[in-house]
Amino acid sequence: MGQEPVKLYRANPFRIAGLVAGVMALGGAVWWGSASHRTPPIAQQAAVAVPASPVVAGASTVLPTTAATPSPAVAVPSFDIVRVNPQGNAVIAGRAAPGAEVSVQQNGQEIGRATADQQGQFVVLPATPIAAGAQELTLSARSGDQPAVSASAPVIVLVPALAIAQTAAPAPPLAAALVILTPL
């Protein structure tokens, strides 16, 4: 009655790889299915009640300690698209706070105004063409009774000068306007 020898088995690397892949897939499915990693949109988040006075220990009513919600950040208006044809006609689109009144200025003078939609998008088609040469376009937006907020970076537009007199021969096609975004 001797001891039986211990048998060692060699591990199959494909079985180990399959087991590891299965565990990872199961963990990923659990994570993906859980609602804890998803954040509801800001509009659906409940308001947090903050007590007006500090809670004193031993008081009869104790409110849960919650962090104060930060004031909503003011959405700074920004350019998404600035297209200017050789004649100076422009299409200007961008983003601002939803419902904000957006003003587009050329060298400090307003050339167009629009109201941002529910997604914060706006489009301005200036009534007058942008003058030839280098022009600086800026944005400002006002929401309700809040002060106006200006865009952080202006856009420089270079509109080519057009010949006033038309000749009998057709003129070559005009070059497109050049738009330069300036970093701060």
PDB file of C-alpha atoms in Angstrom, residues 3-181:
ATOM      1  CA  GLN A   3       1.373   6.064  -2.204  1.00  0.00           C
ATOM      2  CA  GLU A   4       0.114   6.638  -5.688  1.00  0.00           C
ATOM      3  CA  PRO A   5       2.273   8.911  -7.738  1.00  0.00           C
ATOM      4  CA  VAL A   6       0.870  12.362  -8.452  1.00  0.00           C
ATOM      5  CA  LYS A   7       0.001  12.799 -12.096  1.00  0.00           C
ATOM      6  CA  LEU A   8       0.777  16.162 -13.607  1.00  0.00           C
ATOM      7  CA  TYR A   9      -1.195  17.331 -16.589  1.00  0.00           C
ATOM      8  CA  ARG A  10       0.059  19.821 -19.046  1.00  0.00           C
ATOM      9  CA  ALA A  11      -2.298  22.815 -19.417  1.00  0.00           C
ATOM     10  CA  ASN A  12      -3.728  23.407 -22.858  1.00  0.00           C
ATOM     11  CA  PRO A  13      -2.999  27.068 -23.808  1.00  0.00           C
ATOM     12  CA  PHE A  14      -6.154  27.213 -25.952  1.00  0.00           C
ATOM     13  CA  ARG A  15      -8.328  26.259 -22.971  1.00  0.00           C
ATOM     14  CA  ILE A  16      -6.693  28.942 -20.826  1.00  0.00           C
ATOM     15  CA  ALA A  17      -7.088  31.589 -23.541  1.00  0.00           C
ATOM     16  CA  GLY A  18     -10.733  30.598 -24.037  1.00  0.00           C
ATOM     17  CA  LEU A  19     -11.395  30.785 -20.306  1.00  0.00           C
ATOM     18  CA  VAL A  20      -9.775  34.239 -20.038  1.00  0.00           C
ATOM     19  CA  ALA A  21     -11.708  35.513 -23.076  1.00  0.00           C
ATOM     20  CA  GLY A  22     -14.974  34.187 -21.634  1.00  0.00           C
ATOM     21  CA  VAL A  23     -14.402  35.861 -18.269  1.00  0.00           C
ATOM     22  CA  MET A  24     -13.538  39.157 -19.986  1.00  0.00           C
ATOM     23  CA  ALA A  25     -16.629  38.959 -22.211  1.00  0.00           C
ATOM     24  CA  LEU A  26     -18.842  38.241 -19.216  1.00  0.00           C
ATOM     25  CA  GLY A  27     -17.328  41.168 -17.275  1.00  0.00           C
ATOM     26  CA  GLY A  28     -17.797  43.483 -20.258  1.00  0.00           C
ATOM     27  CA  ALA A  29     -21.433  42.426 -20.652  1.00  0.00           C
ATOM     28  CA  VAL A  30     -22.123  43.072 -16.966  1.00  0.00           C
ATOM     29  CA  TRP A  31     -20.458  46.480 -17.148  1.00  0.00           C
ATOM     30  CA  TRP A  32     -22.272  47.436 -20.364  1.00  0.00           C
ATOM     31  CA  GLY A  33     -25.634  46.371 -18.991  1.00  0.00           C
ATOM     32  CA  SER A  34     -25.290  48.244 -15.719  1.00  0.00           C
ATOM     33  CA  ALA A  35     -26.853  51.676 -15.562  1.00  0.00           C
ATOM     34  CA  SER A  36     -24.263  53.027 -13.138  1.00  0.00           C
ATOM     35  CA  HIS A  37     -21.808  54.073 -15.852  1.00  0.00           C
ATOM     36  CA  ARG A  38     -24.383  56.085 -17.774  1.00  0.00           C
ATOM     37  CA  THR A  39     -25.008  59.710 -16.857  1.00  0.00           C
ATOM     38  CA  PRO A  40     -28.490  61.060 -17.573  1.00  0.00           C
ATOM     39  CA  PRO A  41     -28.712  64.289 -19.588  1.00  0.00           C
ATOM     40  CA  ILE A  42     -28.439  67.466 -17.535  1.00  0.00           C
ATOM     41  CA  ALA A  43     -32.086  68.362 -18.137  1.00  0.00           C
ATOM     42  CA  GLN A  44     -33.206  65.113 -16.476  1.00  0.00           C
ATOM     43  CA  GLN A  45     -30.996  65.342 -13.387  1.00  0.00           C
ATOM     44  CA  ALA A  46     -32.846  66.092 -10.171  1.00  0.00           C
ATOM     45  CA  ALA A  47     -32.078  69.318  -8.361  1.00  0.00           C
ATOM     46  CA  VAL A  48     -30.037  68.883  -5.194  1.00  0.00           C
ATOM     47  CA  ALA A  49     -31.456  70.483  -2.061  1.00  0.00           C
ATOM     48  CA  VAL A  50     -28.852  72.489  -0.164  1.00  0.00           C
ATOM     49  CA  PRO A  51     -29.781  73.574   3.367  1.00  0.00           C
ATOM     50  CA  ALA A  52     -29.833  77.329   3.940  1.00  0.00           C
ATOM     51  CA  SER A  53     -28.076  76.976   7.300  1.00  0.00           C
ATOM     52  CA  PRO A  54     -25.492  74.424   8.384  1.00  0.00           C
ATOM     53  CA  VAL A  55     -26.767  71.246  10.009  1.00  0.00           C
ATOM     54  CA  VAL A  56     -25.935  71.099  13.719  1.00  0.00           C
ATOM     55  CA  ALA A  57     -25.060  67.728  15.235  1.00  0.00           C
ATOM     56  CA  GLY A  58     -27.715  66.546  17.670  1.00  0.00           C
ATOM     57  CA  ALA A  59     -30.466  68.596  16.070  1.00  0.00           C
ATOM     58  CA  SER A  60     -33.867  66.986  15.692  1.00  0.00           C
ATOM     59  CA  THR A  61     -33.829  67.102  11.890  1.00  0.00           C
ATOM     60  CA  VAL A  62     -30.723  66.034  10.063  1.00  0.00           C
ATOM     61  CA  LEU A  63     -30.484  66.617   6.343  1.00  0.00           C
ATOM     62  CA  PRO A  64     -28.184  64.460   4.238  1.00  0.00           C
ATOM     63  CA  THR A  65     -24.937  66.130   3.311  1.00  0.00           C
ATOM     64  CA  THR A  66     -24.866  66.848  -0.405  1.00  0.00           C
ATOM     65  CA  ALA A  67     -22.492  68.781  -2.568  1.00  0.00           C
ATOM     66  CA  ALA A  68     -23.813  72.019  -3.946  1.00  0.00           C
ATOM     67  CA  THR A  69     -24.491  71.840  -7.636  1.00  0.00           C
ATOM     68  CA  PRO A  70     -22.212  74.134  -9.596  1.00  0.00           C
ATOM     69  CA  SER A  71     -23.862  76.980 -11.418  1.00  0.00           C
ATOM     70  CA  PRO A  72     -24.420  76.108 -15.048  1.00  0.00           C
ATOM     71  CA  ALA A  73     -21.445  77.100 -17.143  1.00  0.00           C
ATOM     72  CA  VAL A  74     -22.080  79.892 -19.568  1.00  0.00           C
ATOM     73  CA  ALA A  75     -21.780  78.530 -23.092  1.00  0.00           C
ATOM     74  CA  VAL A  76     -19.243  80.626 -24.958  1.00  0.00           C
ATOM     75  CA  PRO A  77     -20.333  81.121 -28.574  1.00  0.00           C
ATOM     76  CA  SER A  78     -18.109  79.547 -31.213  1.00  0.00           C
ATOM     77  CA  PHE A  79     -17.805  79.408 -34.983  1.00  0.00           C
ATOM     78  CA  ASP A  80     -18.420  76.060 -36.694  1.00  0.00           C
ATOM     79  CA  ILE A  81     -18.549  77.213 -40.324  1.00  0.00           C
ATOM     80  CA  VAL A  82     -17.631  80.496 -41.998  1.00  0.00           C
ATOM     81  CA  ARG A  83     -18.009  80.430 -45.786  1.00  0.00           C
ATOM     82  CA  VAL A  84     -17.556  83.543 -47.884  1.00  0.00           C
ATOM     83  CA  ASN A  85     -17.790  83.597 -51.677  1.00  0.00           C
ATOM     84  CA  PRO A  86     -15.692  85.990 -53.812  1.00  0.00           C
ATOM     85  CA  GLN A  87     -18.554  88.521 -53.861  1.00  0.00           C
ATOM     86  CA  GLY A  88     -18.510  88.690 -50.025  1.00  0.00           C
ATOM     87  CA  ASN A  89     -21.771  86.798 -49.407  1.00  0.00           C
ATOM     88  CA  ALA A  90     -21.366  84.757 -46.224  1.00  0.00           C
ATOM     89  CA  VAL A  91     -22.833  81.795 -44.364  1.00  0.00           C
ATOM     90  CA  ILE A  92     -21.853  81.750 -40.697  1.00  0.00           C
ATOM     91  CA  ALA A  93     -22.856  78.888 -38.399  1.00  0.00           C
ATOM     92  CA  GLY A  94     -21.869  77.981 -34.890  1.00  0.00           C
ATOM     93  CA  ARG A  95     -22.883  77.067 -31.365  1.00  0.00           C
ATOM     94  CA  ALA A  96     -24.028  79.025 -28.326  1.00  0.00           C
ATOM     95  CA  ALA A  97     -26.259  78.468 -25.305  1.00  0.00           C
ATOM     96  CA  PRO A  98     -29.722  77.202 -26.327  1.00  0.00           C
ATOM     97  CA  GLY A  99     -32.061  80.161 -26.835  1.00  0.00           C
ATOM     98  CA  ALA A 100     -29.238  82.718 -26.766  1.00  0.00           C
ATOM     99  CA  GLU A 101     -29.384  85.767 -29.025  1.00  0.00           C
ATOM    100  CA  VAL A 102     -26.185  85.588 -31.118  1.00  0.00           C
ATOM    101  CA  SER A 103     -24.662  88.621 -32.812  1.00  0.00           C
ATOM    102  CA  VAL A 104     -21.981  88.471 -35.538  1.00  0.00           C
ATOM    103  CA  GLN A 105     -19.740  91.534 -35.845  1.00  0.00           C
ATOM    104  CA  GLN A 106     -17.396  92.533 -38.665  1.00  0.00           C
ATOM    105  CA  ASN A 107     -14.603  94.746 -37.324  1.00  0.00           C
ATOM    106  CA  GLY A 108     -16.840  95.676 -34.362  1.00  0.00           C
ATOM    107  CA  GLN A 109     -20.031  96.422 -36.352  1.00  0.00           C
ATOM    108  CA  GLU A 110     -22.963  94.004 -36.242  1.00  0.00           C
ATOM    109  CA  ILE A 111     -23.665  92.350 -39.608  1.00  0.00           C
ATOM    110  CA  GLY A 112     -26.159  89.702 -38.509  1.00  0.00           C
ATOM    111  CA  ARG A 113     -28.161  88.288 -35.626  1.00  0.00           C
ATOM    112  CA  ALA A 114     -29.786  84.916 -34.907  1.00  0.00           C
ATOM    113  CA  THR A 115     -31.272  82.920 -32.030  1.00  0.00           C
ATOM    114  CA  ALA A 116     -29.659  79.591 -31.113  1.00  0.00           C
ATOM    115  CA  ASP A 117     -32.033  76.614 -31.310  1.00  0.00           C
ATOM    116  CA  GLN A 118     -32.653  73.984 -28.589  1.00  0.00           C
ATOM    117  CA  GLN A 119     -29.366  72.250 -29.458  1.00  0.00           C
ATOM    118  CA  GLY A 120     -27.482  75.558 -29.288  1.00  0.00           C
ATOM    119  CA  GLN A 121     -26.899  75.805 -33.048  1.00  0.00           C
ATOM    120  CA  PHE A 122     -27.356  78.979 -35.073  1.00  0.00           C
ATOM    121  CA  VAL A 123     -26.935  80.193 -38.672  1.00  0.00           C
ATOM    122  CA  VAL A 124     -26.447  83.793 -39.795  1.00  0.00           C
ATOM    123  CA  LEU A 125     -26.730  84.985 -43.409  1.00  0.00           C
ATOM    124  CA  PRO A 126     -25.610  88.638 -43.388  1.00  0.00           C
ATOM    125  CA  ALA A 127     -27.825  90.919 -45.494  1.00  0.00           C
ATOM    126  CA  THR A 128     -24.871  92.897 -46.840  1.00  0.00           C
ATOM    127  CA  PRO A 129     -21.750  91.333 -48.351  1.00  0.00           C
ATOM    128  CA  ILE A 130     -18.535  91.345 -46.365  1.00  0.00           C
ATOM    129  CA  ALA A 131     -16.196  94.056 -47.647  1.00  0.00           C
ATOM    130  CA  ALA A 132     -13.122  93.165 -49.706  1.00  0.00           C
ATOM    131  CA  GLY A 133      -9.847  92.724 -47.848  1.00  0.00           C
ATOM    132  CA  ALA A 134      -9.019  91.262 -44.455  1.00  0.00           C
ATOM    133  CA  GLN A 135     -11.993  91.407 -42.099  1.00  0.00           C
ATOM    134  CA  GLU A 136     -12.249  90.231 -38.481  1.00  0.00           C
ATOM    135  CA  LEU A 137     -15.462  88.425 -37.526  1.00  0.00           C
ATOM    136  CA  THR A 138     -16.414  88.042 -33.864  1.00  0.00           C
ATOM    137  CA  LEU A 139     -19.358  86.527 -31.996  1.00  0.00           C
ATOM    138  CA  SER A 140     -21.231  87.549 -28.889  1.00  0.00           C
ATOM    139  CA  ALA A 141     -24.238  85.883 -27.273  1.00  0.00           C
ATOM    140  CA  ARG A 142     -26.734  87.009 -24.660  1.00  0.00           C
ATOM    141  CA  SER A 143     -29.033  84.640 -22.747  1.00  0.00           C
ATOM    142  CA  GLY A 144     -31.953  86.267 -20.973  1.00  0.00           C
ATOM    143  CA  ASP A 145     -30.831  88.863 -18.450  1.00  0.00           C
ATOM    144  CA  GLN A 146     -27.239  87.587 -18.309  1.00  0.00           C
ATOM    145  CA  PRO A 147     -24.416  89.770 -19.662  1.00  0.00           C
ATOM    146  CA  ALA A 148     -23.210  89.185 -23.208  1.00  0.00           C
ATOM    147  CA  VAL A 149     -20.475  86.571 -23.650  1.00  0.00           C
ATOM    148  CA  SER A 150     -17.945  86.958 -26.473  1.00  0.00           C
ATOM    149  CA  ALA A 151     -16.306  84.164 -28.440  1.00  0.00           C
ATOM    150  CA  SER A 152     -12.789  83.337 -27.340  1.00  0.00           C
ATOM    151  CA  ALA A 153     -11.274  83.500 -30.835  1.00  0.00           C
ATOM    152  CA  PRO A 154     -12.139  85.757 -33.776  1.00  0.00           C
ATOM    153  CA  VAL A 155     -12.121  84.571 -37.388  1.00  0.00           C
ATOM    154  CA  ILE A 156     -10.147  86.487 -40.003  1.00  0.00           C
ATOM    155  CA  VAL A 157     -11.709  86.462 -43.484  1.00  0.00           C
ATOM    156  CA  LEU A 158      -9.818  87.555 -46.583  1.00  0.00           C
ATOM    157  CA  VAL A 159     -12.236  88.555 -49.353  1.00  0.00           C
ATOM    158  CA  PRO A 160     -10.653  89.191 -52.770  1.00  0.00           C
ATOM    159  CA  ALA A 161     -11.191  92.584 -54.428  1.00  0.00           C
ATOM    160  CA  LEU A 162     -13.428  92.353 -57.502  1.00  0.00           C
ATOM    161  CA  ALA A 163     -12.897  94.266 -60.732  1.00  0.00           C
ATOM    162  CA  ILE A 164     -15.630  96.877 -61.170  1.00  0.00           C
ATOM    163  CA  ALA A 165     -15.725  97.050 -64.952  1.00  0.00           C
ATOM    164  CA  GLN A 166     -16.737  93.978 -66.938  1.00  0.00           C
ATOM    165  CA  THR A 167     -14.775  93.275 -70.097  1.00  0.00           C
ATOM    166  CA  ALA A 168     -16.090  91.649 -73.261  1.00  0.00           C
ATOM    167  CA  ALA A 169     -13.978  88.544 -72.665  1.00  0.00           C
ATOM    168  CA  PRO A 170     -15.104  86.273 -69.862  1.00  0.00           C
ATOM    169  CA  ALA A 171     -13.011  86.685 -66.754  1.00  0.00           C
ATOM    170  CA  PRO A 172     -11.231  83.704 -65.238  1.00  0.00           C
ATOM    171  CA  PRO A 173     -12.943  82.148 -62.221  1.00  0.00           C
ATOM    172  CA  LEU A 174     -12.394  84.076 -59.020  1.00  0.00           C
ATOM    173  CA  ALA A 175     -10.492  82.608 -56.132  1.00  0.00           C
ATOM    174  CA  ALA A 176     -12.438  81.602 -53.053  1.00  0.00           C
ATOM    175  CA  ALA A 177     -12.176  83.649 -49.890  1.00  0.00           C
ATOM    176  CA  LEU A 178      -9.590  82.608 -47.326  1.00  0.00           C
ATOM    177  CA  VAL A 179     -10.664  82.014 -43.712  1.00  0.00           C
ATOM    178  CA  ILE A 180      -8.043  82.035 -40.953  1.00  0.00           C
ATOM    179  CA  LEU A 181      -8.823  81.025 -37.354  1.00  0.00           C
TER     180      LEU A 181
END
